[in-house]
């Protein structure tokens, strides 16, 4: 009898233990109702909307801007001055061997202020050649220094000049530097590009840049990939000339393109700026 009781107790205990070891069933997840036929389900709103690009890629070529043809300088009379040249020429030698050759040419007009300015430019060129001749004497290659100029305009009371200075100091190539000056022919006053516009730089600069951008896009592979940005960031406010056809901008070597392009010139016609151009 005692053996039967113990067996009964053991069976009951085992049954209770097995029942307690079962995990309670997890509740069924709530099912979302299917969308109504013909309607799209509502999607969560993205707090950061996707970036929207311009309709036109930033690198797309820009066609040349179209402006009416204007002959703004057609009535400009030639100035009563004649541009001649003052020069500097020297050959430096050491032991009978040429170490540096120097040739410089600068304008002379008869207008005191203009001639004083260019005489100073010639003196600076002379001093540089003499200084570099000492360094050239220590080199095995002969140096060459050349300075020249072009009269871009000698009419309408303006005397505008572009000048270059080429320096070769051995190596594969030399360097060419660009300088520009525009004077009042009456009194020799040196004029800035701002003097020729009745608008602020923020207004006339974008108009000039239109032609620079279009000029680059004519042969984009010839220029740096960031040429347009460089043109904006390093706009040639100091290297410009006035001509009878408009305003010419000069970008130094390596500014918007590689050295092989040299100095880059962009001509902006009168039609683009006639309404904001003024003679000082």
Tab-separated table of C-alpha atoms in Angstrom, residues 83-183:
chain	number	residue	atom	x	y	z
A	83	UNK	CA	53.501	105.845	-79.234
A	84	UNK	CA	57.214	105.311	-79.623
A	85	UNK	CA	59.478	103.004	-77.639
A	86	UNK	CA	62.105	103.272	-74.979
A	87	UNK	CA	64.267	100.197	-74.786
A	88	UNK	CA	66.746	98.310	-72.686
A	89	UNK	CA	69.113	95.794	-74.195
A	90	UNK	CA	72.072	94.066	-72.596
A	91	UNK	CA	74.067	90.873	-72.846
A	92	UNK	CA	75.697	89.658	-69.671
A	93	UNK	CA	78.753	87.448	-69.979
A	94	UNK	CA	81.170	85.538	-67.814
A	95	UNK	CA	84.525	84.525	-69.234
A	96	UNK	CA	83.332	85.260	-72.755
A	97	UNK	CA	80.208	83.081	-72.329
A	98	UNK	CA	76.753	84.686	-72.431
A	99	UNK	CA	74.922	84.142	-69.166
A	100	UNK	CA	71.840	86.357	-69.673
A	101	UNK	CA	70.341	88.179	-72.650
A	102	UNK	CA	67.948	91.040	-71.933
A	103	UNK	CA	65.655	92.862	-74.379
A	104	UNK	CA	62.990	95.264	-73.175
A	105	UNK	CA	60.680	97.633	-75.004
A	106	UNK	CA	58.269	100.088	-73.359
A	107	UNK	CA	55.892	102.819	-74.647
A	108	UNK	CA	56.744	106.500	-74.788
A	109	UNK	CA	53.938	108.929	-75.597
A	110	UNK	CA	54.992	112.467	-74.789
A	111	UNK	CA	52.455	112.606	-71.947
A	112	UNK	CA	54.549	113.197	-68.838
A	113	UNK	CA	52.634	110.982	-66.413
A	114	UNK	CA	52.442	108.078	-68.863
A	115	UNK	CA	56.123	108.306	-69.779
A	116	UNK	CA	57.155	108.482	-66.127
A	117	UNK	CA	55.160	105.333	-65.423
A	118	UNK	CA	56.727	103.310	-68.229
A	119	UNK	CA	60.203	104.648	-67.520
A	120	UNK	CA	59.757	103.205	-64.042
A	121	UNK	CA	58.694	99.869	-65.585
A	122	UNK	CA	61.833	99.853	-67.718
A	123	UNK	CA	63.998	100.618	-64.680
A	124	UNK	CA	62.413	97.742	-62.767
A	125	UNK	CA	63.109	95.436	-65.704
A	126	UNK	CA	66.717	96.637	-65.850
A	127	UNK	CA	67.282	96.035	-62.142
A	128	UNK	CA	65.795	92.561	-62.318
A	129	UNK	CA	67.985	91.597	-65.271
A	130	UNK	CA	71.099	92.848	-63.496
A	131	UNK	CA	70.180	90.971	-60.342
A	132	UNK	CA	69.386	87.725	-62.162
A	133	UNK	CA	72.612	88.015	-64.178
A	134	UNK	CA	74.517	87.259	-60.985
A	135	UNK	CA	72.512	84.073	-60.490
A	136	UNK	CA	72.816	83.172	-64.175
A	137	UNK	CA	76.611	83.338	-63.857
A	138	UNK	CA	76.392	80.358	-61.494
A	139	UNK	CA	74.229	78.335	-63.881
A	140	UNK	CA	75.292	76.330	-66.914
A	141	UNK	CA	72.341	77.564	-68.982
A	142	UNK	CA	71.955	81.052	-70.391
A	143	UNK	CA	68.978	83.061	-69.140
A	144	UNK	CA	66.733	85.132	-71.402
A	145	UNK	CA	64.548	88.060	-70.330
A	146	UNK	CA	62.235	89.792	-72.804
A	147	UNK	CA	59.694	92.581	-72.288
A	148	UNK	CA	57.333	93.822	-74.989
A	149	UNK	CA	54.057	95.682	-75.391
A	150	UNK	CA	51.051	96.130	-77.675
A	151	UNK	CA	49.024	99.322	-77.948
A	152	UNK	CA	45.431	98.097	-77.741
A	153	UNK	CA	43.782	101.507	-78.045
A	154	UNK	CA	45.023	105.018	-78.811
A	155	UNK	CA	41.727	106.783	-79.406
A	156	UNK	CA	38.725	108.234	-77.638
A	157	UNK	CA	40.947	109.885	-75.061
A	158	UNK	CA	42.257	106.483	-73.931
A	159	UNK	CA	45.698	104.944	-74.186
A	160	UNK	CA	45.439	101.235	-73.379
A	161	UNK	CA	48.412	98.880	-73.424
A	162	UNK	CA	49.005	95.170	-72.810
A	163	UNK	CA	52.549	94.162	-71.852
A	164	UNK	CA	54.318	90.838	-71.462
A	165	UNK	CA	57.520	89.844	-69.726
A	166	UNK	CA	58.996	86.468	-70.562
A	167	UNK	CA	61.607	84.984	-68.247
A	168	UNK	CA	63.590	81.898	-69.149
A	169	UNK	CA	65.913	80.660	-66.423
A	170	UNK	CA	66.814	77.219	-67.683
A	171	UNK	CA	64.594	74.181	-67.514
A	172	UNK	CA	62.037	73.044	-70.034
A	173	UNK	CA	60.240	76.368	-70.418
A	174	UNK	CA	60.048	79.924	-69.234
A	175	UNK	CA	57.299	81.973	-67.647
A	176	UNK	CA	55.294	84.746	-69.293
A	177	UNK	CA	53.724	87.481	-67.168
A	178	UNK	CA	50.958	89.817	-68.313
A	179	UNK	CA	50.504	93.488	-67.384
A	180	UNK	CA	47.848	95.924	-68.576
A	181	UNK	CA	47.463	99.673	-68.214
A	182	UNK	CA	44.823	102.076	-69.474
A	183	UNK	CA	45.457	105.812	-69.160
